[in-house]
CSV table of C-alpha atoms and ligand atoms in Angstrom, one decimal:
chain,number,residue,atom,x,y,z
G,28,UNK,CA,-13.4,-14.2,-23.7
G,29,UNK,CA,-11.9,-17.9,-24.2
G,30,UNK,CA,-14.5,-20.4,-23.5
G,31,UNK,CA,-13.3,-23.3,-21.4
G,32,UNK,CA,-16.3,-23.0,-20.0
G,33,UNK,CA,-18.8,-23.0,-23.0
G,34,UNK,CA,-22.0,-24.2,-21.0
G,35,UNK,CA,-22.1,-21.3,-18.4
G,36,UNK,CA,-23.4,-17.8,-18.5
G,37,UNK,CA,-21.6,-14.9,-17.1
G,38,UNK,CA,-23.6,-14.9,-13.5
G,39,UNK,CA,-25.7,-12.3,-13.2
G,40,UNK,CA,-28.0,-10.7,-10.3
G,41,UNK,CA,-31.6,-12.0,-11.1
G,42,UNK,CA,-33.2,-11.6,-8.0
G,43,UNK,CA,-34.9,-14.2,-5.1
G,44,UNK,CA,-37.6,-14.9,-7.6
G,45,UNK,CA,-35.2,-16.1,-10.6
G,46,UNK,CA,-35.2,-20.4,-10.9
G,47,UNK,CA,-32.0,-19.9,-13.0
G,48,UNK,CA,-29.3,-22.4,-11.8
G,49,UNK,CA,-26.8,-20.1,-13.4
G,50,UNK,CA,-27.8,-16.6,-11.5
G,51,UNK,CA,-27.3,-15.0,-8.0
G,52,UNK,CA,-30.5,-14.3,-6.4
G,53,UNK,CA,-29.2,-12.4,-3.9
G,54,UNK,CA,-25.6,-11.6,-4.5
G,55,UNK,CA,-26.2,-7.8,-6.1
G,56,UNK,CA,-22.6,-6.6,-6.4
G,57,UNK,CA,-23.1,-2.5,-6.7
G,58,UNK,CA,-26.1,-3.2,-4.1
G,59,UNK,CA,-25.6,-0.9,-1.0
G,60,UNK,CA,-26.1,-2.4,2.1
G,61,UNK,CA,-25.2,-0.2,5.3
G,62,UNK,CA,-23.7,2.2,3.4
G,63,UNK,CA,-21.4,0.3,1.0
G,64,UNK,CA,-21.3,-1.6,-2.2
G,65,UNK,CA,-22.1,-5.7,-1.5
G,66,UNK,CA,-18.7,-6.6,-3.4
G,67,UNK,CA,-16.8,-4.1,-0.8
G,68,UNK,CA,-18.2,-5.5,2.5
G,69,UNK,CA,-17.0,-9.5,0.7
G,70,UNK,CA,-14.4,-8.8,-1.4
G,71,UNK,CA,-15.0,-12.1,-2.5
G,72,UNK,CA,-11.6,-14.4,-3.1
G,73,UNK,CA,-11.4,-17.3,-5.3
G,74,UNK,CA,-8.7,-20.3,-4.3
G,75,UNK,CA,-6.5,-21.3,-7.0
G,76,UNK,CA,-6.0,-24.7,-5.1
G,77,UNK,CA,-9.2,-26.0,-5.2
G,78,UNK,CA,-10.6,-24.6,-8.3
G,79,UNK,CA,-7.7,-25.3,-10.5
G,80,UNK,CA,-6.0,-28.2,-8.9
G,81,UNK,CA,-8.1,-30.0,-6.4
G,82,UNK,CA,-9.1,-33.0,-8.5
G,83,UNK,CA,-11.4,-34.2,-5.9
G,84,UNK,CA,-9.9,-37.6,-4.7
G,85,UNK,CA,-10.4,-38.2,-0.9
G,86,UNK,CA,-7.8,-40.7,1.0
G,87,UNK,CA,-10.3,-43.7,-0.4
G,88,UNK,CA,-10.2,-42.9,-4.0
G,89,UNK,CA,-8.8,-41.2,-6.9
G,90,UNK,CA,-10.3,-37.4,-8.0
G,91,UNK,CA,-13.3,-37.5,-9.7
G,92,UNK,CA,-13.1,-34.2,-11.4
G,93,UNK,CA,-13.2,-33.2,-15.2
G,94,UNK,CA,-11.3,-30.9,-16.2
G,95,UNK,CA,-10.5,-30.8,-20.1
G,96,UNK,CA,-8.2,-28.0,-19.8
G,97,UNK,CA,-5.6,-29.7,-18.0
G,98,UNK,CA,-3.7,-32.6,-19.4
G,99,UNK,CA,-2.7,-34.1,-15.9
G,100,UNK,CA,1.2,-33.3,-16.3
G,101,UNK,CA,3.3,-31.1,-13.6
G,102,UNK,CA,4.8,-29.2,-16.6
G,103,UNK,CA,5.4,-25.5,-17.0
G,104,UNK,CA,2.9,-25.5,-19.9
G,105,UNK,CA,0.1,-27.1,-18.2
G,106,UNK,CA,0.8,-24.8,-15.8
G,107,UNK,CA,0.6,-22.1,-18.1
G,108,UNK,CA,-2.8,-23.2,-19.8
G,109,UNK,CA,-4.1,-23.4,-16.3
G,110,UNK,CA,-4.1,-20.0,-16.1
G,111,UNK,CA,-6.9,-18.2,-18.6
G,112,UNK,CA,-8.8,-21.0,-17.6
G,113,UNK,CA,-9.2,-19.7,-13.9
G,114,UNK,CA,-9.2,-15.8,-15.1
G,115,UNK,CA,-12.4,-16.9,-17.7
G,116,UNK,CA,-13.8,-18.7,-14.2
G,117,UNK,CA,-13.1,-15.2,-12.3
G,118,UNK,CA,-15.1,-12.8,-14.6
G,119,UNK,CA,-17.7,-15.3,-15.4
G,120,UNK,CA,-18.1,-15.3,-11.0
G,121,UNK,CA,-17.8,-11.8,-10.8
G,122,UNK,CA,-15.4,-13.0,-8.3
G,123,UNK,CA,-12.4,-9.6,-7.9
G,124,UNK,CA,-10.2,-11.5,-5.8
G,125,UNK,CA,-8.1,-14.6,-5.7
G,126,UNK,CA,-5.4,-16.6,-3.9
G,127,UNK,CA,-2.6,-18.8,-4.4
G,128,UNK,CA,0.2,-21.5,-3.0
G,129,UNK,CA,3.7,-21.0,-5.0
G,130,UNK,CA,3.1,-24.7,-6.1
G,131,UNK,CA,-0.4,-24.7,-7.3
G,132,UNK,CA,0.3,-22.0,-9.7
G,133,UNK,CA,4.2,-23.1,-10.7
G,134,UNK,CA,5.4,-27.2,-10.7
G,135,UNK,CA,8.4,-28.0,-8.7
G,136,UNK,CA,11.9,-27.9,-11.0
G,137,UNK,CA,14.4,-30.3,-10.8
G,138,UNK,CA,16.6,-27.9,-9.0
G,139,UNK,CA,15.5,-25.2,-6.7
G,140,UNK,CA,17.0,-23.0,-8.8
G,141,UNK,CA,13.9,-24.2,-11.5
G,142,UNK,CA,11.5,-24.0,-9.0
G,143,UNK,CA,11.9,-20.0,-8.7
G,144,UNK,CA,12.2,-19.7,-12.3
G,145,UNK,CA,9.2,-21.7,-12.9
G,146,UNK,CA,7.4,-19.5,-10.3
G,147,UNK,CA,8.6,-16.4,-11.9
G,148,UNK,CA,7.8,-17.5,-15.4
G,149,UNK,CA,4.3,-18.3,-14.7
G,150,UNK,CA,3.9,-14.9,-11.8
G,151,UNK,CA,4.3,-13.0,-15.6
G,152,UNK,CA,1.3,-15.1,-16.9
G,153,UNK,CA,-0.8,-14.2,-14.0
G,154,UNK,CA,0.2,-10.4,-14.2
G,155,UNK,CA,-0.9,-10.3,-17.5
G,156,UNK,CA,-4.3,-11.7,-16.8
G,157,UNK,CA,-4.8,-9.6,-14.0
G,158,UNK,CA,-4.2,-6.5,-15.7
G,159,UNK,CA,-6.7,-7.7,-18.6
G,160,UNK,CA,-9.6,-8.8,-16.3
G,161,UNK,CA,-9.1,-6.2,-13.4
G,162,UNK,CA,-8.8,-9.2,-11.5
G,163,UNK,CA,-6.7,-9.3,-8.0
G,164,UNK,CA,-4.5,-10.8,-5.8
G,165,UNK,CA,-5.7,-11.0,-2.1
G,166,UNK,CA,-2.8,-12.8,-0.7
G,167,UNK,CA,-0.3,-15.3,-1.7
G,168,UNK,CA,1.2,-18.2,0.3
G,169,UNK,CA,4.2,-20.7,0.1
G,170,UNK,CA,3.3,-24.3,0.1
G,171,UNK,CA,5.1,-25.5,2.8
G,172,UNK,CA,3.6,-28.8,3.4
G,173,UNK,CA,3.3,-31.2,0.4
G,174,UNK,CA,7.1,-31.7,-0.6
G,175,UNK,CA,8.2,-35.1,1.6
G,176,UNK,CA,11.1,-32.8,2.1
G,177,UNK,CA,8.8,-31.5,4.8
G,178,UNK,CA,7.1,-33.8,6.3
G,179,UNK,CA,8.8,-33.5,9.3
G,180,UNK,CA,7.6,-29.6,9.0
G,181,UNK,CA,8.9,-26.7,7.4
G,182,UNK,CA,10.3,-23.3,10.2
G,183,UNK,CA,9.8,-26.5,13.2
G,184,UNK,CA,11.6,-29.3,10.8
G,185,UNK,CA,14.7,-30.9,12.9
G,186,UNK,CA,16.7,-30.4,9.7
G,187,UNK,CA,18.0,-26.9,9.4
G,188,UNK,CA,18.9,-27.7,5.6
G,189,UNK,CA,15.1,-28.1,5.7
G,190,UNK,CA,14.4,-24.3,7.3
G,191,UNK,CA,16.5,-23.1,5.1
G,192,UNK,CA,14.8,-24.2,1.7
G,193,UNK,CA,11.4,-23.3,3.2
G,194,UNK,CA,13.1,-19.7,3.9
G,195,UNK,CA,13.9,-19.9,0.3
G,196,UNK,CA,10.3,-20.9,-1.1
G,197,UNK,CA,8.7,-17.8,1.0
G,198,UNK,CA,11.2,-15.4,0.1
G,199,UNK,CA,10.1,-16.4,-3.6
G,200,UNK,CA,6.5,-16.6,-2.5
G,201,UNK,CA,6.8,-13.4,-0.9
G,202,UNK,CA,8.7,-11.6,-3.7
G,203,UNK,CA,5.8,-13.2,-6.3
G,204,UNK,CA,3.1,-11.9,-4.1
G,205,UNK,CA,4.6,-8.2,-4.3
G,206,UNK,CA,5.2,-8.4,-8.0
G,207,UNK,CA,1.2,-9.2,-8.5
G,208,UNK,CA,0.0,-6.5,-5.9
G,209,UNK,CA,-1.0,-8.7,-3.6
G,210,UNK,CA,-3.1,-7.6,-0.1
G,211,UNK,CA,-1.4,-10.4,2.0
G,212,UNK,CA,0.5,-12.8,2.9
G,213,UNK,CA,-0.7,-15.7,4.5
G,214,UNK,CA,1.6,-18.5,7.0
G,215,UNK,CA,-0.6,-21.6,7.5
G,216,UNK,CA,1.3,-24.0,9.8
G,217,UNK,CA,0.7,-26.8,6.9
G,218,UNK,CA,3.0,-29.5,9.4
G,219,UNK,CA,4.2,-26.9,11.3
G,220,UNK,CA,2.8,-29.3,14.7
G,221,UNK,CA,4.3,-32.7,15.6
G,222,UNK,CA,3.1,-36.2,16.1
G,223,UNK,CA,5.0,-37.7,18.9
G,224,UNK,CA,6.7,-35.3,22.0
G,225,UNK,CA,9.0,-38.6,22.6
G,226,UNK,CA,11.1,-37.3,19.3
G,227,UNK,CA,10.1,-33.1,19.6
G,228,UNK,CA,12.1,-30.0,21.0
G,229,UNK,CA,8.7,-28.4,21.2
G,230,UNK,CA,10.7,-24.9,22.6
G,231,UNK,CA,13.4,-25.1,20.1
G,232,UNK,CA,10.5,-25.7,17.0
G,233,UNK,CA,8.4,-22.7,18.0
G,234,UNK,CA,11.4,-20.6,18.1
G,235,UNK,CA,12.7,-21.9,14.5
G,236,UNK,CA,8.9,-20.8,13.7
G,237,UNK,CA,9.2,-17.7,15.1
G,238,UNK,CA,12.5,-16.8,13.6
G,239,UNK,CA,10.9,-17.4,10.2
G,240,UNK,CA,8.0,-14.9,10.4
G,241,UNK,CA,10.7,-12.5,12.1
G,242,UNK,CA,13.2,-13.0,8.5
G,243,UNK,CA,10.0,-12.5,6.4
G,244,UNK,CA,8.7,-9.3,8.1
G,245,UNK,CA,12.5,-8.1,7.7
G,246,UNK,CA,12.2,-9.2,4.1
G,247,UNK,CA,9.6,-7.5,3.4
G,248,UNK,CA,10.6,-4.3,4.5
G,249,UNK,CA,13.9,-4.5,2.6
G,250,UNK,CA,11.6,-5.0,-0.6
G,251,UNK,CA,9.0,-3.0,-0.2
G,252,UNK,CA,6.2,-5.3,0.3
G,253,UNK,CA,3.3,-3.5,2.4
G,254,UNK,CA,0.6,-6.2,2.3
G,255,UNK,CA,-0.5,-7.7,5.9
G,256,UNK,CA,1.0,-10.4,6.7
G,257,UNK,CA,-1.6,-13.6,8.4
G,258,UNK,CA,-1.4,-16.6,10.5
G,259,UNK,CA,-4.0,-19.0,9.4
G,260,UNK,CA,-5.3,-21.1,12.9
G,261,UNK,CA,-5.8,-24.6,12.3
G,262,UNK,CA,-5.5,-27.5,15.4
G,263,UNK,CA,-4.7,-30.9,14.0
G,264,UNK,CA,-4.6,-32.2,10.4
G,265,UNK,CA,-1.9,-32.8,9.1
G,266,UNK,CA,-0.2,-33.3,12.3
G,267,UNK,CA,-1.7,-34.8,15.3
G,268,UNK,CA,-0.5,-31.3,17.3
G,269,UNK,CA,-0.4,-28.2,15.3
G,270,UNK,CA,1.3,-25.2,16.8
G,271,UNK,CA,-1.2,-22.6,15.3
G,272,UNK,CA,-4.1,-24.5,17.0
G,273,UNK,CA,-6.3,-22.1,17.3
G,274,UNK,CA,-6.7,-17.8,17.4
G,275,UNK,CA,-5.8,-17.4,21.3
G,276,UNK,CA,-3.1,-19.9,20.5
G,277,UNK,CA,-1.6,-18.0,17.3
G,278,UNK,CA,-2.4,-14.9,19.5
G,279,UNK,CA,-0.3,-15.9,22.2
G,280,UNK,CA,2.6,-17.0,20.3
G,281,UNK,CA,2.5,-13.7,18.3
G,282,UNK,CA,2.9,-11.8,21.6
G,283,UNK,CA,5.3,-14.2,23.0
G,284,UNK,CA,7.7,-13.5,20.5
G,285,UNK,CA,6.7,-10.0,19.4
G,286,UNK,CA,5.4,-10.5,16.4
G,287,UNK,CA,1.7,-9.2,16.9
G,288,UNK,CA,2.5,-5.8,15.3
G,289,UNK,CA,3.0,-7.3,12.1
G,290,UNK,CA,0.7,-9.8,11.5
G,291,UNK,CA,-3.2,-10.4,11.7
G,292,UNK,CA,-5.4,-13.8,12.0
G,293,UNK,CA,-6.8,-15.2,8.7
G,294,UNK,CA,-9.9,-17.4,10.2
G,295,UNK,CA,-11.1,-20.1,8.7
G,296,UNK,CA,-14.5,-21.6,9.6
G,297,UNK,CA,-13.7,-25.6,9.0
G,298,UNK,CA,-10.6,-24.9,11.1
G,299,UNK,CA,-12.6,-23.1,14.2
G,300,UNK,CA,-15.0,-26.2,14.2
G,301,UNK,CA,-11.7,-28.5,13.9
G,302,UNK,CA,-10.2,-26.8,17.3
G,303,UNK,CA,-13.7,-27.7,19.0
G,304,UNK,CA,-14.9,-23.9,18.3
G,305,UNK,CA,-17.2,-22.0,16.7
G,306,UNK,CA,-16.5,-19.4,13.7
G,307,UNK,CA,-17.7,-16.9,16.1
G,308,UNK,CA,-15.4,-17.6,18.9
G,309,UNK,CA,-12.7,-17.8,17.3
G,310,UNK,CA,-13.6,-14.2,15.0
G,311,UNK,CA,-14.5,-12.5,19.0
G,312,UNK,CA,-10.6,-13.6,20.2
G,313,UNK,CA,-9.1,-12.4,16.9
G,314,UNK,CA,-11.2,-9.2,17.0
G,315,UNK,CA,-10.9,-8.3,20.9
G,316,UNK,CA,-7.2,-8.1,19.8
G,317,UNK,CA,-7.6,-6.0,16.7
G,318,UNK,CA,-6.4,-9.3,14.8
G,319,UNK,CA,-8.8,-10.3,13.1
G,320,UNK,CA,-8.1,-9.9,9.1
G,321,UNK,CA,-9.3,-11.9,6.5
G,322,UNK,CA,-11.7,-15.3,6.5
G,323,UNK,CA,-11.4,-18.4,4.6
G,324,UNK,CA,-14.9,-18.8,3.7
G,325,UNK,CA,-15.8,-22.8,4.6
G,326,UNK,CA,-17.8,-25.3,7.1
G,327,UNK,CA,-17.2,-28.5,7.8
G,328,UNK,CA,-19.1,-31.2,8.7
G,329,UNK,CA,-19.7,-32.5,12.1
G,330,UNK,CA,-20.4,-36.0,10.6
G,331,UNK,CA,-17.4,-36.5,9.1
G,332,UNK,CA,-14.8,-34.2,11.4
G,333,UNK,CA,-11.9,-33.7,8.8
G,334,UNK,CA,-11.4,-30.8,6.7
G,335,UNK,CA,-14.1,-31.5,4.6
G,336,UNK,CA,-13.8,-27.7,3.6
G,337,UNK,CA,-17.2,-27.7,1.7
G,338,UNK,CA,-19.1,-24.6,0.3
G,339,UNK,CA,-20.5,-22.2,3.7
G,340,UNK,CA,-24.4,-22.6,2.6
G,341,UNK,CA,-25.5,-21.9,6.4
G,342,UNK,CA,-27.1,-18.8,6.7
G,343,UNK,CA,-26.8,-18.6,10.9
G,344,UNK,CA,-23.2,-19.1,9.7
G,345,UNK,CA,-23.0,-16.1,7.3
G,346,UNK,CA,-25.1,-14.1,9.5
G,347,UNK,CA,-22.9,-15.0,12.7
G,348,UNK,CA,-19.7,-13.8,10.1
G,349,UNK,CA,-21.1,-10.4,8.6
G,350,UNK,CA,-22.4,-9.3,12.4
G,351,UNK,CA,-18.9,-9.5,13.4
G,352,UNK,CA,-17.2,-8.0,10.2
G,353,UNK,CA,-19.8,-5.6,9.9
G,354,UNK,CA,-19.0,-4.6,14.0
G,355,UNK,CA,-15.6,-4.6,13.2
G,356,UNK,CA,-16.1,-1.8,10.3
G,357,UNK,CA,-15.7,-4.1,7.4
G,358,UNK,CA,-12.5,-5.8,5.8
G,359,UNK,CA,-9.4,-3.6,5.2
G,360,UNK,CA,-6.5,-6.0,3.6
G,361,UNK,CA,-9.0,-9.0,4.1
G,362,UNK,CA,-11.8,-10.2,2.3
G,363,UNK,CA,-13.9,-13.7,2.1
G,364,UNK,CA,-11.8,-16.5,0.4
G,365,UNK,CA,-13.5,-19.3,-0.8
G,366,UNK,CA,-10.9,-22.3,0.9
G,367,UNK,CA,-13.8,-24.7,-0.2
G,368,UNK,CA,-14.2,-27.3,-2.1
G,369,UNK,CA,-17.0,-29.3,-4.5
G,370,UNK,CA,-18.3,-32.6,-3.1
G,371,UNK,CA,-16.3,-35.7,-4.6
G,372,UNK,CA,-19.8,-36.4,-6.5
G,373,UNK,CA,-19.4,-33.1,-8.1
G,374,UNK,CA,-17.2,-33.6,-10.7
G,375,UNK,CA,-18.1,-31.4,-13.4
G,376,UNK,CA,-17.1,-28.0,-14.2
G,377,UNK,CA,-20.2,-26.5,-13.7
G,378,UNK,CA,-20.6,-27.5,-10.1
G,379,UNK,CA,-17.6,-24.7,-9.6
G,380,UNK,CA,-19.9,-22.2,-10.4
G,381,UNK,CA,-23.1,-23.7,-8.6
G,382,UNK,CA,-20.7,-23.9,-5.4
G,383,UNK,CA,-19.5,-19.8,-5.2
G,384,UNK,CA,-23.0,-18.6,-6.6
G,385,UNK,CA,-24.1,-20.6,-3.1
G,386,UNK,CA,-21.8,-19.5,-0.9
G,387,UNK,CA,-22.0,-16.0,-2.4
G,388,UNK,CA,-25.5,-15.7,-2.2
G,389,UNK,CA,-25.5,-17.3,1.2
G,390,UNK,CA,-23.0,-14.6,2.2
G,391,UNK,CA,-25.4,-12.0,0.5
G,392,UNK,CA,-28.4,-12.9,2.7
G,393,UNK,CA,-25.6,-13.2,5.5
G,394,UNK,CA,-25.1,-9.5,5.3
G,395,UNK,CA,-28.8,-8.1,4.8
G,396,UNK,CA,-29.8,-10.2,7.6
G,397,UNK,CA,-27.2,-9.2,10.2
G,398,UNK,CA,-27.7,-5.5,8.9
G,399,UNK,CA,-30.8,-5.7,9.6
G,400,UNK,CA,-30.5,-7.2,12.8
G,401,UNK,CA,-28.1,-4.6,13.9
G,402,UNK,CA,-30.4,-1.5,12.8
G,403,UNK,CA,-32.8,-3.2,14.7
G,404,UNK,CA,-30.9,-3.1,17.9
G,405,UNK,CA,-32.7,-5.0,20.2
G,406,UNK,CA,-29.9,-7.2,20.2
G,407,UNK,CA,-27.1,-4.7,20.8
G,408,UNK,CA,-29.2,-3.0,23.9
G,409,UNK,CA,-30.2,-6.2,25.5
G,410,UNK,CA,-26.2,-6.8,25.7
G,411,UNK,CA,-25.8,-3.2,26.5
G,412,UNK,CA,-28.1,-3.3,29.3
G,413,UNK,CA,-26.8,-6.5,30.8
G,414,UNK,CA,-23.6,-5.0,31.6
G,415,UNK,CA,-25.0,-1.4,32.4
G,416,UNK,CA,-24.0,-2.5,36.3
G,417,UNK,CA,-20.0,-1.6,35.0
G,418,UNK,CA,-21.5,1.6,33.5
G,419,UNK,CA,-21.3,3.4,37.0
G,420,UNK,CA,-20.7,2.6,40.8
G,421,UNK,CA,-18.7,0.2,41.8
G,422,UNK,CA,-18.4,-1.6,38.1
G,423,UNK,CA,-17.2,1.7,36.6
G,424,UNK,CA,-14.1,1.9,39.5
G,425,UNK,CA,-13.2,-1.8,38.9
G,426,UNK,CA,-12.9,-0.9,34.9
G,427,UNK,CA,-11.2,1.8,35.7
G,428,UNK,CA,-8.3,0.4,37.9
G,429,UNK,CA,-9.8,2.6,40.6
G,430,UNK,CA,-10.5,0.1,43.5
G,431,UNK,CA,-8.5,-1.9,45.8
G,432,UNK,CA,-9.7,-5.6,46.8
G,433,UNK,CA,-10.0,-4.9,50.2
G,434,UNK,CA,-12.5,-1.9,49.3
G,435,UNK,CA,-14.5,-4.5,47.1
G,436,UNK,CA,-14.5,-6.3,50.2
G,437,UNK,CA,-15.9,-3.7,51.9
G,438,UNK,CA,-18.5,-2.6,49.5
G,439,UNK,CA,-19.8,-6.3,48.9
G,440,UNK,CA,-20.3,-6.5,52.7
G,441,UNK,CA,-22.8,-3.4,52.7
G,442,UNK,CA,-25.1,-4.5,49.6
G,443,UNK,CA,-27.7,-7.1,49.6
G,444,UNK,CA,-26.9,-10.7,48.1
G,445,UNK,CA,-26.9,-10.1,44.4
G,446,UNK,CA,-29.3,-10.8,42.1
G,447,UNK,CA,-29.1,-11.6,38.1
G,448,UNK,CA,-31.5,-11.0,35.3
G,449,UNK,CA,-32.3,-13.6,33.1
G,450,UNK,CA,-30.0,-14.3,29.7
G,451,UNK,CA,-32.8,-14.7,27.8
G,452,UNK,CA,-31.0,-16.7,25.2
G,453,UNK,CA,-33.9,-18.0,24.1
G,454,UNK,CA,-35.7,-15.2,23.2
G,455,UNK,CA,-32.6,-13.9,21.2
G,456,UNK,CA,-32.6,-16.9,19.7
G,457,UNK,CA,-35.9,-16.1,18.8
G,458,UNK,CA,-34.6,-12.3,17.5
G,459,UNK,CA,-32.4,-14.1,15.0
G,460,UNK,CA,-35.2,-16.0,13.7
G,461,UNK,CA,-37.2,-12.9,12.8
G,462,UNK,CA,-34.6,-12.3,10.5
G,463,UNK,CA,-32.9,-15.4,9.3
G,464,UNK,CA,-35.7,-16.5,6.7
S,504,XLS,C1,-5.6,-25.9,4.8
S,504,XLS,C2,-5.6,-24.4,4.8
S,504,XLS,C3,-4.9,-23.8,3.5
S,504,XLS,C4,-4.6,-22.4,3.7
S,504,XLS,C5,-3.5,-21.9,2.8
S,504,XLS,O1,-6.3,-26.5,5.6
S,504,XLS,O2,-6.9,-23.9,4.9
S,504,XLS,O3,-5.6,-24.0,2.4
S,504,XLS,O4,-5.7,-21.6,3.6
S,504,XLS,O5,-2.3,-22.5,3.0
S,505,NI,NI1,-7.5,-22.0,4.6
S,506,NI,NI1,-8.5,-25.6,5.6
């Protein structure tokens, strides 16, 4: 193996006793928990954006991060060279999984024309990498949001011209994505939103946006490509009003122009907080719809209230997560990306390893304590037995279609006044605390 990183190990599993920096302690990847292998309940992603090009400079200051590998240039070499570096970063991880934007693996040409075939060129370089290091691709996306060319947005731009060379990027994303195997395809709005309704055709943009997905799903078909397709929900930031705001608003929009077959929700946690959610919330919506499909593993922080997209270290926030996913029956096409980024402060290559050993290990404990949790079941029957008045009666005909309003009418005059048994959300909150040590 190259060594661009010459100071770390390959990770290992040492165990919640090891004091080694450099080791999971409770990340175990062939570890079975409820019935299948740690690294198959995660499938654990790695973002090429902010481990290979997110120098760390925030809107005060310039980025902070070392990175001797890179020599700063948007060339096709540096481009190139970019690449063993973040396959030696994956194996040393133990991380299967990764994911890309068209521009952070491939520099913009000085024709579109370039552009593809810088895309293409380096797509080869990342084949051959992956077939070396078993490595894979969990989805690919189109940047659609940096360029000025679209900063008035990309499907939603006023400029058709505009539409059409974001139609042209994804059809290239799209078409690298299939070459490299690839699980998914992700749309995040990026300034798919506005900032002012005085100068918006709101109606018009959603159905540019719309017409988009519609071309790539047709795409894909005519090519082959079988991965899922995602919307990634995200409310403001870049633009004041983003259209994907959030999972019931992606949802609705899906449905409204019948796109819901095709395409599943790709949650993020720093975006749920954004839209004035929580990561559960917004993984309950997307899963009451059978929508929910991959995560971008983050959290934000309240103090701050940007994408600060740091490392999830929160264990209520990993155990909140696996609950759900472990409810839902696991990840299919999905898995647990790491859209996160070091702390300005943490500028040196080794902090990229002390960030996904935390968040893995954070998701590790996430896992065994909501597995416990759940083959504890108090939990589960409390909420069982709260709504055991719709098992039968009168609840059972309602959820069943079975009963007219004037018969409810009728029944409610011939009980007693109801009464309601405590929440208890204390002493569940409790429950959790039994297990989240
Ligand atoms: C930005 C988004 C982005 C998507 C991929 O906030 O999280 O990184 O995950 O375009
Ligand atoms: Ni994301
Ligand atoms: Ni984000």
């Amino acid at each position: 193996m190259p060594q661009h990183f010459p100071n770390v190990p390959v990770i290992k599993y040492e165990g919640p006793k090891s004091r080694n920096p450099f080791a999971f302690k409770h990340y175990d990847a062939n570890q079975k928990v409820a019935g299948r292998r740690m690294k198959d309940h995660f499938r654990f992603a790695a973002a090429y954006w902010h481990v290979m090009r997110n120098g760390l400079a925030d809107p005060f200051g310039a980025g902070t991060a070392l990175m001797p590998w890179d020599d700063g240039s948007d060339s096709l070499d540096n481009a190139l060279r970019r690449v063993p570096v973040f396959f030696e970063f994956l194996e040393k991880c133990g991380i299967d999984y990764y994911c890309f934007h068209d521009r952070d693996v491939a520099p913009e040409g000085a024709t579109l024309k370039e552009t593809h075939a810088n895309l293409a060129r380096v797509v080869k370089e990342l084949k051959a990498h992956q077939k070396a290091s078993g490595r894979r691709l969990l989805w690919g996306t189109a940047c659609l949001f940096a360029h000025p060319r679209y900063a008035q947005g990309a499907a939603t731009s006023p400029s058709a011209d505009v539409f059409a060379y974001a139609a042209s990027q994804v059809r290239h994303a799209l078409e690298a994505t299939k070459a490299l195997g690839g699980e998914g395809y992700v749309f995040w709005g990026g300034r798919e939103g506005y900032a002012s309704l005085l100068n918006t055709d709101m109606k018009r943009e959603l159905e540019h946006l719309a017409a988009l997905l519609h071309l790539s799903v047709e795409h894909a078909r005519k090519i082959g490509f079988k991965g899922q397709f995602y919307i990634e929900p995200k409310p403001r930031e870049p633009s004041t009003h983003q259209y994907d705001s959030d999972a019931a608003a992606c949802l609705n929009f899906l449905r409204e122009h019948g796109l819901l077959k095709h395409f599943k929700l790709n949650l993020e946690t720093n975006h749920a907080t954004l839209a004035g959610h929580t990561m559960e919330h917004e993984m309950e919506v997307a899963i009451a719809a059978g929508a929910l499909g991959s995560v971008d593993a983050n959290r934000g922080d309240t103090l701050i209230g940007w994408d600060t997209d740091q490392f999830p270290t929160d264990l209520y926030l990993t155990t909140n997560i696996m609950l759900r996913i472990l409810k839902m029956g696991g990840f299919t096409t999905g898995g647990l990306n790491f859209d996160a980024k070091r702390r300005r402060e943490s500028h040196e290559p080794a902090d990229l390893f002390h960030a996904h050993i935390g968040g893995m290990d954070a998701f590790a404990r996430g896992l065994k304590i909501a597995d416990a949790i759940i083959r504890d079941g108090r939990l589960d029957r409390f909420v069982d037995r709260r709504y055991a008045s719709w098992d039968s009666g009168i609840g059972r005909k309602v959820e069943s279609g079975k009963v007219t309003l004037a018969q409810l009418d009728a029944y409610a005059q011939g009980i007693k006044p109801p009464r309601l048994d405590s929440g208890r959300q204390e002493m569940l909150e409790n429950l959790i605390n039994e297990y989240v040590r």
